[in-house]
Coordinates of C-alpha atoms in Angstrom, one line a residue:
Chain U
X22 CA 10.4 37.5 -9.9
X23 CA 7.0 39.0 -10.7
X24 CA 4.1 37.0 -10.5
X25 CA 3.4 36.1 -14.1
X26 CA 7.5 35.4 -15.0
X27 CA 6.7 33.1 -11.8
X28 CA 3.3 31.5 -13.9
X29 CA 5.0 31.3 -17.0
X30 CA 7.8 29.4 -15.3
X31 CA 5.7 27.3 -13.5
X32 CA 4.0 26.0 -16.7
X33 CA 7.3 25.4 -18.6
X34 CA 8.3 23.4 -15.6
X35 CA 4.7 21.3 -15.3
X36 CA 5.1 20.6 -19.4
X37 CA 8.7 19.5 -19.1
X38 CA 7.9 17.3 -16.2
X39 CA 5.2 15.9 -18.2
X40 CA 6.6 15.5 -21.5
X41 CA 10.0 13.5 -19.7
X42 CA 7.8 11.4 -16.8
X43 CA 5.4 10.0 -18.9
X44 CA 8.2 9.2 -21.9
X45 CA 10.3 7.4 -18.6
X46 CA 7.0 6.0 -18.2
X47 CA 6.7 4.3 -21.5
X48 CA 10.0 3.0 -21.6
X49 CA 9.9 1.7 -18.5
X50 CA 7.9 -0.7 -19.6
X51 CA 10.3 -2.2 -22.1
X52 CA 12.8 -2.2 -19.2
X53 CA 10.5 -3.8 -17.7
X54 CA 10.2 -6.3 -20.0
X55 CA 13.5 -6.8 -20.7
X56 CA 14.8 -6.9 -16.8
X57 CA 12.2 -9.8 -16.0
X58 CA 12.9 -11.6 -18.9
X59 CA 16.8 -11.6 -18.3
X60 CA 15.8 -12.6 -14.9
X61 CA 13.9 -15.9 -16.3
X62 CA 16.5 -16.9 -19.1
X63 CA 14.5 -15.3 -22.0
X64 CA 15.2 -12.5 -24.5
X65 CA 12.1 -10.5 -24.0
X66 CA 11.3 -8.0 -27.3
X67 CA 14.2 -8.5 -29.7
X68 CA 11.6 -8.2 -33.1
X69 CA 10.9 -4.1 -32.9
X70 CA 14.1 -2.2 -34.2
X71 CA 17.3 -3.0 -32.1
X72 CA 16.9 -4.7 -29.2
X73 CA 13.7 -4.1 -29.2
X74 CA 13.8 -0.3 -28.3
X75 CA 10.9 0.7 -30.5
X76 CA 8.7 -1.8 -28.6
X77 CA 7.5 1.1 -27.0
X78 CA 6.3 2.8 -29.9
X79 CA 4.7 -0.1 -31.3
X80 CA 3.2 -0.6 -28.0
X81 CA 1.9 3.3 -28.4
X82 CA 0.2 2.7 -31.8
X83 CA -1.4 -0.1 -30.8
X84 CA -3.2 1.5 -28.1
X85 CA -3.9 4.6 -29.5
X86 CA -5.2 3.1 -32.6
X87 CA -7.7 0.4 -30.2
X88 CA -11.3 0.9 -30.2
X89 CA -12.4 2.8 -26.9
X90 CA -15.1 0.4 -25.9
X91 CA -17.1 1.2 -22.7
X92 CA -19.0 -2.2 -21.7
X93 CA -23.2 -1.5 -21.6
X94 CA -24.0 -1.8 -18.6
X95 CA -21.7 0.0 -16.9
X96 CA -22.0 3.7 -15.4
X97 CA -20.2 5.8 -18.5
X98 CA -19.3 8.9 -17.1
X99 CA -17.3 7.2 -14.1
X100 CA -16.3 4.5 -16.5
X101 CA -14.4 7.2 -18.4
X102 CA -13.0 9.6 -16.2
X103 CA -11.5 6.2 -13.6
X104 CA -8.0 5.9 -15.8
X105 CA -7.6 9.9 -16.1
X106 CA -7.8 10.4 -12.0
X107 CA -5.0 8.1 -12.0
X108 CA -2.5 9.4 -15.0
X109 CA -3.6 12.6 -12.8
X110 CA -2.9 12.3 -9.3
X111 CA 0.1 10.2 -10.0
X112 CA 1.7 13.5 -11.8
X113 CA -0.2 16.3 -9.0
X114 CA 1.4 14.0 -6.2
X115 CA 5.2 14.6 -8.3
X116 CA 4.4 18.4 -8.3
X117 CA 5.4 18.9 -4.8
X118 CA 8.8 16.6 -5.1
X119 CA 12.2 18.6 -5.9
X120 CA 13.7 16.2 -8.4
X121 CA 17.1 18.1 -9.2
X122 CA 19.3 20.2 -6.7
X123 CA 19.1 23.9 -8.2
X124 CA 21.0 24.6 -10.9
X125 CA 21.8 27.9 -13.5
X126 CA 20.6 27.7 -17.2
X127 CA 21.5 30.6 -19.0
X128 CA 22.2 32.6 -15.8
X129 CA 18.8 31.9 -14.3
X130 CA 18.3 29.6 -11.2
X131 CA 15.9 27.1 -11.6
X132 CA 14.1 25.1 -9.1
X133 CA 13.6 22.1 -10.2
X134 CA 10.2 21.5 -8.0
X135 CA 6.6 22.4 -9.6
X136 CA 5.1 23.5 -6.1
X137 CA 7.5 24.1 -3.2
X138 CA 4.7 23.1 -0.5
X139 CA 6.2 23.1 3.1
X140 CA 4.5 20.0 4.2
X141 CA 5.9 18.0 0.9
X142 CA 5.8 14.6 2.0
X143 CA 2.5 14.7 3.2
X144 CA 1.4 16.0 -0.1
X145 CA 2.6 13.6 -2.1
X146 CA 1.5 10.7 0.0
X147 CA -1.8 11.9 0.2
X148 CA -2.1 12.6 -3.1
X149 CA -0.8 9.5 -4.3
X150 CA -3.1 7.8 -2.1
X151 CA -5.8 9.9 -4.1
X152 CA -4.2 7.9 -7.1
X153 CA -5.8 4.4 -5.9
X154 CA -9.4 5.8 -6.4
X155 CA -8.8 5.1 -10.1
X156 CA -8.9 0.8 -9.6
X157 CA -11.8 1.8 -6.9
X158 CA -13.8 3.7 -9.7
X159 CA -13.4 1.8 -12.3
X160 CA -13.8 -1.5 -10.5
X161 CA -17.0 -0.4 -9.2
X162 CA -18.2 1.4 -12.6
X163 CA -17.7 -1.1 -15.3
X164 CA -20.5 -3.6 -13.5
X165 CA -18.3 -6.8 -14.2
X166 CA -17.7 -9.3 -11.4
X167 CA -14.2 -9.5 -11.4
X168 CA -14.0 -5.8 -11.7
X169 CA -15.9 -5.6 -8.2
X170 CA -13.5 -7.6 -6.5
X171 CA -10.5 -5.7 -8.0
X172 CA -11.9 -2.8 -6.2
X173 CA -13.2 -4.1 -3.0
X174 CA -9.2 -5.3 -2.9
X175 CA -8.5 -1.7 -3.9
X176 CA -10.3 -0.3 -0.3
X177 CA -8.8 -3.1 1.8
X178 CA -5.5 -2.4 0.3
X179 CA -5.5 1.7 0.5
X180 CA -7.0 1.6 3.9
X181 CA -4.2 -1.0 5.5
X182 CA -1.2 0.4 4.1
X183 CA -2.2 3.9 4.3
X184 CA -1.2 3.5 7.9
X185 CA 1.7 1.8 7.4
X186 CA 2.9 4.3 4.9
X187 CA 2.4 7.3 7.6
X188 CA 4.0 5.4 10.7
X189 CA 7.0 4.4 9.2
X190 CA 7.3 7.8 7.7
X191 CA 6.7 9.3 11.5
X192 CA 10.2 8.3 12.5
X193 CA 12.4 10.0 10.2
X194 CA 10.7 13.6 10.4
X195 CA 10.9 13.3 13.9
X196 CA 14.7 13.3 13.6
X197 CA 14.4 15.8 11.2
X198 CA 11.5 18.1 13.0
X199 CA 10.2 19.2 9.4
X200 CA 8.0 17.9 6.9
X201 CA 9.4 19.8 3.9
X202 CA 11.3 17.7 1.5
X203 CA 13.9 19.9 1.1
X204 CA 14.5 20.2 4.6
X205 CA 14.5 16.6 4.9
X206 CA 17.1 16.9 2.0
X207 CA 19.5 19.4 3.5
X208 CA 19.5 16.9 7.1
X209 CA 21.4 14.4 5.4
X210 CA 24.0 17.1 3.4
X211 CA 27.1 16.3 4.9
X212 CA 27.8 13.0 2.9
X213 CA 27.2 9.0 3.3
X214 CA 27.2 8.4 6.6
X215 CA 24.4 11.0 7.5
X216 CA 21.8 9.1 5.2
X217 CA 18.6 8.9 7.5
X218 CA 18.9 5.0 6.4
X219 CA 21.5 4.3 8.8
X220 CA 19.5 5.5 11.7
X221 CA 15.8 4.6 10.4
X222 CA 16.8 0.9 8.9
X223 CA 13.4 -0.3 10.1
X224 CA 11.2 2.5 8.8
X225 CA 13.5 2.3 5.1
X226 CA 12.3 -1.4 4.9
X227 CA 8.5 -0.5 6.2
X228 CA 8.3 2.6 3.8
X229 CA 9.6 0.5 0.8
X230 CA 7.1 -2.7 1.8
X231 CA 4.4 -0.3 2.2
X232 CA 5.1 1.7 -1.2
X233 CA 4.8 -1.9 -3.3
X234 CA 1.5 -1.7 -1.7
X235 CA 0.4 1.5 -2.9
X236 CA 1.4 1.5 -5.9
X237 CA -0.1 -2.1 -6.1
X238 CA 3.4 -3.9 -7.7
X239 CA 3.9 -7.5 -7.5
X240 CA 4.3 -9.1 -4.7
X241 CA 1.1 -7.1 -3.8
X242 CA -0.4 -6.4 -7.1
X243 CA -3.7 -8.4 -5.7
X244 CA -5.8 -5.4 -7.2
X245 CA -5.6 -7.5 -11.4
X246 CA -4.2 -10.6 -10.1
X247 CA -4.4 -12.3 -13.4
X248 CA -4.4 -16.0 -12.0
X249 CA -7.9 -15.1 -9.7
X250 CA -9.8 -12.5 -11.1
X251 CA -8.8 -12.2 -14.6
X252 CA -7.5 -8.8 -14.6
X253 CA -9.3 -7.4 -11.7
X254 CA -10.4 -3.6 -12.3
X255 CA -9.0 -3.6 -15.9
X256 CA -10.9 -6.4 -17.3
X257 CA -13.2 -4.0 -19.2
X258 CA -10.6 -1.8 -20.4
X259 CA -8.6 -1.6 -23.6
X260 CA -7.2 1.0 -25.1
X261 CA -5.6 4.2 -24.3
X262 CA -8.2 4.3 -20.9
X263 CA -5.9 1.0 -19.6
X264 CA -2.9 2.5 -21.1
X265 CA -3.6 5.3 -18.6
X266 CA -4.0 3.1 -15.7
X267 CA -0.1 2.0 -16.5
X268 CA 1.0 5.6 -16.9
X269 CA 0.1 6.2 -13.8
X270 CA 1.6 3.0 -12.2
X271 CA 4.9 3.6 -13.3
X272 CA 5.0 7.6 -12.8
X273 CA 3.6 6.6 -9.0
X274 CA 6.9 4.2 -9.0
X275 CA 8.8 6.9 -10.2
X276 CA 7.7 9.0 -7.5
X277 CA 8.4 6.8 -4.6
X278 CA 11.8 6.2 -5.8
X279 CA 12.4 9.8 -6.1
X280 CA 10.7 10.0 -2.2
X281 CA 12.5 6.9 -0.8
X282 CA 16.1 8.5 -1.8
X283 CA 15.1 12.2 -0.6
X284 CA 13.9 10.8 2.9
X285 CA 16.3 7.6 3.4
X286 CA 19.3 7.6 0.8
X287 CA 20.6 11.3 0.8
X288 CA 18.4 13.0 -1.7
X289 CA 20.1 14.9 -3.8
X290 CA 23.5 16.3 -1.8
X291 CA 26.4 15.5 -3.7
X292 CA 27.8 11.8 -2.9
X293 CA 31.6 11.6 -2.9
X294 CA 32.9 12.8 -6.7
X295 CA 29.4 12.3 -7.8
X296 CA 27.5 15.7 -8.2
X297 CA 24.2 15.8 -6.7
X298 CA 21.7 15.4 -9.5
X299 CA 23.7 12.4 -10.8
X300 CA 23.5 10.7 -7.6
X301 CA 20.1 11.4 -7.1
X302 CA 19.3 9.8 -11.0
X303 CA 21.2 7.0 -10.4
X304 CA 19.6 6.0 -6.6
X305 CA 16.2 6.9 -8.3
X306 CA 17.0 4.2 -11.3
X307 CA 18.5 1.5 -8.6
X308 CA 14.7 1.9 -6.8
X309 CA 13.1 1.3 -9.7
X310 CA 15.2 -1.3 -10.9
X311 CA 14.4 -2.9 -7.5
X312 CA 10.8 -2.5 -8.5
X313 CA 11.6 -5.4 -11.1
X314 CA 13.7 -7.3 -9.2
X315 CA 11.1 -7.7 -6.8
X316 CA 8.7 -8.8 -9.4
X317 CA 11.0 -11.1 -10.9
X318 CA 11.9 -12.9 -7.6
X319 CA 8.8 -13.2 -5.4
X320 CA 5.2 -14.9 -6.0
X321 CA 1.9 -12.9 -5.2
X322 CA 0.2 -12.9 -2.1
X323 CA -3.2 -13.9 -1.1
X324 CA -5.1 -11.2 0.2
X325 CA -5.4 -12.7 3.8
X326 CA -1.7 -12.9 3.8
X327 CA -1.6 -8.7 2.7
X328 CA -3.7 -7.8 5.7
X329 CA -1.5 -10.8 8.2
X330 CA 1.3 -8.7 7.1
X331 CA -0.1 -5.3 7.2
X332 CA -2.3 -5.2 10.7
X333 CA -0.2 -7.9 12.6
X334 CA 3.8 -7.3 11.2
X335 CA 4.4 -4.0 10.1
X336 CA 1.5 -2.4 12.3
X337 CA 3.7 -3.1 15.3
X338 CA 6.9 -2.7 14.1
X339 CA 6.3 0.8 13.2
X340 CA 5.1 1.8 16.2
X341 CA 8.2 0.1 17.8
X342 CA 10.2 1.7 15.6
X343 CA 8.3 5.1 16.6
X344 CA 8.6 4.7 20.4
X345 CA 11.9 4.0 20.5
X346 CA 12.6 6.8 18.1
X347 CA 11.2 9.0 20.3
X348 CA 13.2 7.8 23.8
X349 CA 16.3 8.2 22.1
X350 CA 15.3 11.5 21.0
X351 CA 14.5 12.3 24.3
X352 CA 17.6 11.4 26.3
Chain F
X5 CA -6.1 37.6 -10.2
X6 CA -5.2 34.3 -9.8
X7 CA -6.2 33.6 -6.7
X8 CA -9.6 35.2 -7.6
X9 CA -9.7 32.8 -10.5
X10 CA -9.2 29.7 -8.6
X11 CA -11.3 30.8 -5.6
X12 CA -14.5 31.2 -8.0
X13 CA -13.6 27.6 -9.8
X14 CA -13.2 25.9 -6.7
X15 CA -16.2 27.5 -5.4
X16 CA -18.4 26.4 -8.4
X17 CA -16.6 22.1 -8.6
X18 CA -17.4 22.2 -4.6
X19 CA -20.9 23.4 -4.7
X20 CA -21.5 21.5 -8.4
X21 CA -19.9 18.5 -6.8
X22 CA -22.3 18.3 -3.3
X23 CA -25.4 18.9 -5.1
X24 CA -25.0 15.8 -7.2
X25 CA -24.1 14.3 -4.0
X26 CA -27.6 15.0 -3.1
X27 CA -29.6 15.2 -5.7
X28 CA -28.2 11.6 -7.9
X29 CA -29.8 8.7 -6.9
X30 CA -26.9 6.6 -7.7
X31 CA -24.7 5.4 -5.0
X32 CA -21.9 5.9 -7.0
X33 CA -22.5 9.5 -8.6
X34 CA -23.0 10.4 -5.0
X35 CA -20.1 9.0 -3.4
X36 CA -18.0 9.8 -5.9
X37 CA -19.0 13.3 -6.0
X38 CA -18.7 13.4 -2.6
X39 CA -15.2 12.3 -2.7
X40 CA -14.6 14.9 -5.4
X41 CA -15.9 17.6 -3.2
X42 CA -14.3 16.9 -0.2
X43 CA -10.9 16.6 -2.1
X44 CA -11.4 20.5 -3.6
X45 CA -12.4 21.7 -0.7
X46 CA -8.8 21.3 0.4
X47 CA -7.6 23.6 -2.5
X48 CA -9.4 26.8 -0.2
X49 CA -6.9 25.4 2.3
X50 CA -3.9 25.8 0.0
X51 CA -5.0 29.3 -1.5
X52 CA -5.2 30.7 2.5
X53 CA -1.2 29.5 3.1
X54 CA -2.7 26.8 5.0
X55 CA -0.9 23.9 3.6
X56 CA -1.4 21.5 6.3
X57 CA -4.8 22.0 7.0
X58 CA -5.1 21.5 3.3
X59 CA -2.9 18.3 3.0
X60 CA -4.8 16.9 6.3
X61 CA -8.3 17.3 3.8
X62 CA -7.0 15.2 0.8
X63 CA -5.6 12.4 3.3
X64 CA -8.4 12.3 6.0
X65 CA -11.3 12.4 3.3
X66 CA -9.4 9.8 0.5
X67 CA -9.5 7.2 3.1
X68 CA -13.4 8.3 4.8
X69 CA -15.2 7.9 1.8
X70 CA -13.3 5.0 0.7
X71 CA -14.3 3.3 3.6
X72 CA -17.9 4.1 2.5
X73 CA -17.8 2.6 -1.1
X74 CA -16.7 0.0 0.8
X75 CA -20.4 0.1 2.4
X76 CA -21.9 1.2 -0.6
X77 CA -20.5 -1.7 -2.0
X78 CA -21.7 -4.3 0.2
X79 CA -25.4 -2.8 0.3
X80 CA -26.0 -1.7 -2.9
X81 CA -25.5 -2.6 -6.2
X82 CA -23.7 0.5 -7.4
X83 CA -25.1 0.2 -11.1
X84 CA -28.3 1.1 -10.5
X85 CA -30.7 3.9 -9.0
X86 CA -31.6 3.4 -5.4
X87 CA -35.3 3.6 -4.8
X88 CA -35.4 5.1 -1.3
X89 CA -38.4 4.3 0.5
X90 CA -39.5 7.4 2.8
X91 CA -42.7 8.1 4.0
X92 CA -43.2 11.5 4.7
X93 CA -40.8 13.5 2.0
X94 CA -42.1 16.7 3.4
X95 CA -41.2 16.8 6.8
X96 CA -37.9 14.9 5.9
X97 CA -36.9 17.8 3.6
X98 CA -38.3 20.6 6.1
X99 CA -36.0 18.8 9.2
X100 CA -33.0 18.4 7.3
X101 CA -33.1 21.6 5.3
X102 CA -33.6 23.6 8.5
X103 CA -30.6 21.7 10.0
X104 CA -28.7 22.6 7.4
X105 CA -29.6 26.2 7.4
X106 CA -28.9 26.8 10.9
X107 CA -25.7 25.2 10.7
X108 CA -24.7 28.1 7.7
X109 CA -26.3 30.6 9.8
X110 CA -23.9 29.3 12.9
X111 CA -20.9 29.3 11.0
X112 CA -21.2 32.4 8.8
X113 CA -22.7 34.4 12.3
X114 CA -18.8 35.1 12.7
X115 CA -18.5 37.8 9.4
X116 CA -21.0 40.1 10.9
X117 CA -20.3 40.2 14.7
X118 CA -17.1 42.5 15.9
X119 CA -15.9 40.5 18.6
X120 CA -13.8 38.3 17.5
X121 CA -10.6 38.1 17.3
X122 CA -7.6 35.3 16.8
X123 CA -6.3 34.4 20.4
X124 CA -3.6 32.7 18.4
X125 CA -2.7 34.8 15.7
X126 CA 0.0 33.7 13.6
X127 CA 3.8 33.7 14.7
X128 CA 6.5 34.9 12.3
X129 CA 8.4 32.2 11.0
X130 CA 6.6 29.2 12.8
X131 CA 5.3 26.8 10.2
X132 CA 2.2 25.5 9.6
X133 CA 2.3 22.3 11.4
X134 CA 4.1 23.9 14.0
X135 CA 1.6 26.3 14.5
X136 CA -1.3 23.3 14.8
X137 CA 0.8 21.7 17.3
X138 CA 1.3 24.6 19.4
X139 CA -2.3 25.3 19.7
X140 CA -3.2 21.4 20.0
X141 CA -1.0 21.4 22.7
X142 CA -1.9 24.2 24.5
X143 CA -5.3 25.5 24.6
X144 CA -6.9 22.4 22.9
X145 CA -5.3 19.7 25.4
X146 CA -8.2 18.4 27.2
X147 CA -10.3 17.8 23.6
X148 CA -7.3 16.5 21.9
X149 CA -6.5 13.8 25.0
X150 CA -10.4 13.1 25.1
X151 CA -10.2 12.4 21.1
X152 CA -7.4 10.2 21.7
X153 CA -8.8 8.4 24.5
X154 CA -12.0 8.1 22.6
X155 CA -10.4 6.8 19.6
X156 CA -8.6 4.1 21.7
X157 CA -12.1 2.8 23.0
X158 CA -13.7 2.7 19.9
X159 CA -10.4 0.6 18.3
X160 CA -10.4 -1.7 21.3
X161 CA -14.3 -2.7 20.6
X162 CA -13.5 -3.0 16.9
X163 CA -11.2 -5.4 17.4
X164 CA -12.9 -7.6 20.0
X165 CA -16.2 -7.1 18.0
X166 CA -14.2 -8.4 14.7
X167 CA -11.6 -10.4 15.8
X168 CA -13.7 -13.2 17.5
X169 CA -12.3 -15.6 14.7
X170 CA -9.4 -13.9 13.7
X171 CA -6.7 -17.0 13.9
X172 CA -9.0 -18.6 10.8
X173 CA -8.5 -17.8 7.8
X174 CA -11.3 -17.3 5.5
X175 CA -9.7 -17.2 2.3
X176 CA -8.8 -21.6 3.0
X177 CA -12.3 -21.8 4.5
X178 CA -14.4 -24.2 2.1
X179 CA -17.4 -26.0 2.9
X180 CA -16.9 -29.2 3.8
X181 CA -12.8 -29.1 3.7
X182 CA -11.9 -29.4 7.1
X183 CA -8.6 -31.6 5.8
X184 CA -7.7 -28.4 4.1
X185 CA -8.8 -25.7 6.9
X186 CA -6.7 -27.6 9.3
X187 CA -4.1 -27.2 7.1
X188 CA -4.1 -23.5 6.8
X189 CA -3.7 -23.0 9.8
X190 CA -0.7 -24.6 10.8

């Protein structure tokens, strides 16, 4: 493959992930919708077309056709670009992930990953950690109260469960001894019982604890806790600019489901009679249906409960779950 | 030709990006800038096949700087200019640029001198991370143990010099509550 067929696939791949993510995006939001209110004994949209399904749409227009306001006091060119680092590094951190096994489309292999780096996870949980300068940025820019203390949550928030998110991480590569995803992939290719989550329990629990964190989802969604600070770092926003903010949230939920079945639940390898990009699709849609579930079920958190949990619960539990990793590695 | 294109435009968002970092007198334009730079900096990392060094940049610098808006956000208000108060501008700008021109001088002094050479040149087929650990490991053992030991100390006084009160919570704690205080903690 020369190096501009190599471009020119590479582009076709970023547009098609793109187009698809944030579309998933957007109707994960009616699913959304629809899952809690199921949950809580209500219809939820029923008014837009059948069932609701061109909520979405509506949903669309109304944004797009909103006034873009940006508040007068605030700082404008940081004000502006807040939303777009987040729709951004939420799709740069999904670059790195392989999303399908490889398959043949009119006899040419494809690769279904943007950017085959070889230390994949870290990329993506770096980058995705990037992602949480957005609420930071925009808090801190729009010069409202409530804003501020959306984005001093933001800090405490990244810089906790950063930590978590890397320890309980450790464990698994260490097994592994690679940090590429697709290594981590192939580890657990010979079928259900050599899913990383029946050796790493612990670290699957940790890693999904700490991933509600980052990508700030109820129960930890203290960043526009709508009962204390009206709607934290998005008070000021309307529009397509806090449309944005959303598109990122749910492509970054996307992304950790896609990273929690790669690295615990047997990525992509085929799974009994299922072939391997169906399994992966349908572990990747139970995560993020577990997203809602979780919303629907448990009450928010105060913040000095976040950082109980963080610094004196999963801190050491992690690194428990490390050390003794390591010993039985050893022996 | 690629490479060459996305050398020359991370060259010019790096440099573009630290000079607003010193020239704005917004705390914000700065630190954001600063953020901004350190994050491309990392993409000179990917473009030499050093993808953990890279990776290392974006997660090591997200959370740095974030730790300083967290500063910036207790000292200043980030919506308007600082007015910094310093009372000889000259000799501040000849002291710092010097610095700063002997540190270029010390680390571009390598280009022109002929004797060096990599003790650790790359291995075929040994990864990047690999290949960090092999040399942290080896020839870098004291520093790295020294780092570690260093680090230790420094959380060990953070958390004594922080945790004096840690069993109250601050969040229950109202002024004249002590019904409720009590409470909490339980």
């Amino acid at each position: 493959m020369t190096l501009t067929e190599f471009v020119i696939a590479t582009i076709v791949k970023i547009l098609l992930v793109l187009g698809i993510v944030s579309a998933l995006a957007g109707f994960g939001t009616y699913l959304e919708r629809k899952v809690l209110a199921f949950m809580q004994r209500r219809l939820g949209p029923m008014h837009v077309g059948p069932y609701g399904l061109l909520q979405v749409l509506a949903d669309g227009i109304k944004l797009f056709t909103k006034e873009d306001f940006v508040p007068q006091n605030s700082i404008r060119p940081i004000f502006m670009i807040a939303p777009l680092i987040g729709a951004a590094s939420a799709f740069i951190a999904l670059a790195a992930v392989p999303l399908l096994p490889e398959f043949k489309i009119f006899g040419i292999t494809v690769h279904p990953i943007i950017a085959d780096v070889n230390v994949g996870i870290l990329f993506v949980l770096g980058v995705m950690a990037t992602g949480l300068y957005a609420p930071l940025l925009a808090g801190m820019a729009s010069s409202n109260k409530w804003g501020l203390l959306g984005a001093a949550r933001t800090v405490i928030q990244l810089l906790s469960y950063e930590v978590v998110t890397g320890l309980s991480v450790m464990a698994p590569l260490m097994l592994v001894g690679s940090l590429s995803l697709i290594d981590i992939n192939n580890y657990q290719a010979n079928g259900f019982k050599e899913w990383i989550i029946w050796q790493q329990p612990v670290a699957f629990v940790l890693f999904l604890i700490a991933g509600f964190a980052e990508t700030n989802r109820t129960p930890f969604d203290l960043l526009e806790h709508e009962a204390e600070i009206v709607s934290g770092f998005a008070t000021e926003y309307s529009g397509m600019r806090w449309g944005m903010f959303f598109i990122g949230e749910y492509t970054n939920m996307i992304t950790l489901a896609f990273l929690a079945s790669l690295v615990f639940l047997g990525g992509f390898n085929e799974w009994g009679f299922l072939p391997g990009g169906l399994a992966i699709i349908l572990k990747v849609s139970f995560l993020f249906f577990f997203f809602l579930w979780t919303r629907a079920a448990w009450p928010h958190v105060r913040p000095d409960q976040l950082m109980w949990l963080c610094w004196k619960v999963l801190l050491p539990l992690a690194v428990v779950n490390i050390v003794i990793t390591g010993l039985v590695l050893m022996m | 030709m690629f490479e060459a294109i996305a050398f020359y435009l991370f060259s010019a968002v790096t440099i573009s990006m630290f000079i607003i970092t010193v020239m704005s007198k917004n705390a914000l334009y700065s630190m954001s800038a600063l953020a901004a730079g350190m994050i491309m900096i990392s993409g000179f990392f990917f473009l030499l096949d050093a993808d953990f060094l890279g990776v290392v940049q974006i997660i090591v610098y997200t959370g740095a700087v974030m730790a300083l808006y967290a500063f910036g956000m207790m000292f200043f208000d980030a919506t308007r200019d600082v007015k910094e108060n310093i009372r000889a501008p000259k000799l501040v700008f000849l002291l710092s640029g010097m610095t700063a021109l002997l540190l270029v001088l010390a680390f571009v002094a390598p280009i022109v001198s002929d004797h060096i050479q990599a003790l650790y040149p790359v291995v075929d087929g040994v990864e990047n991370p690999q290949a960090v650990g092999i040399v942290l490991f080896t020839k870098y053992l004291v520093p790295f143990e020294v780092a570690a030991v260093m680090l230790l100390v420094a959380m060990i006084a953070g958390i004594i010099l922080a945790g004096k009160k840690m069993d109250e919570s601050l969040t229950l704690k109202i002024d004249g509550d002590e019904e409720f205080q009590n409470k909490g903690s339980k």
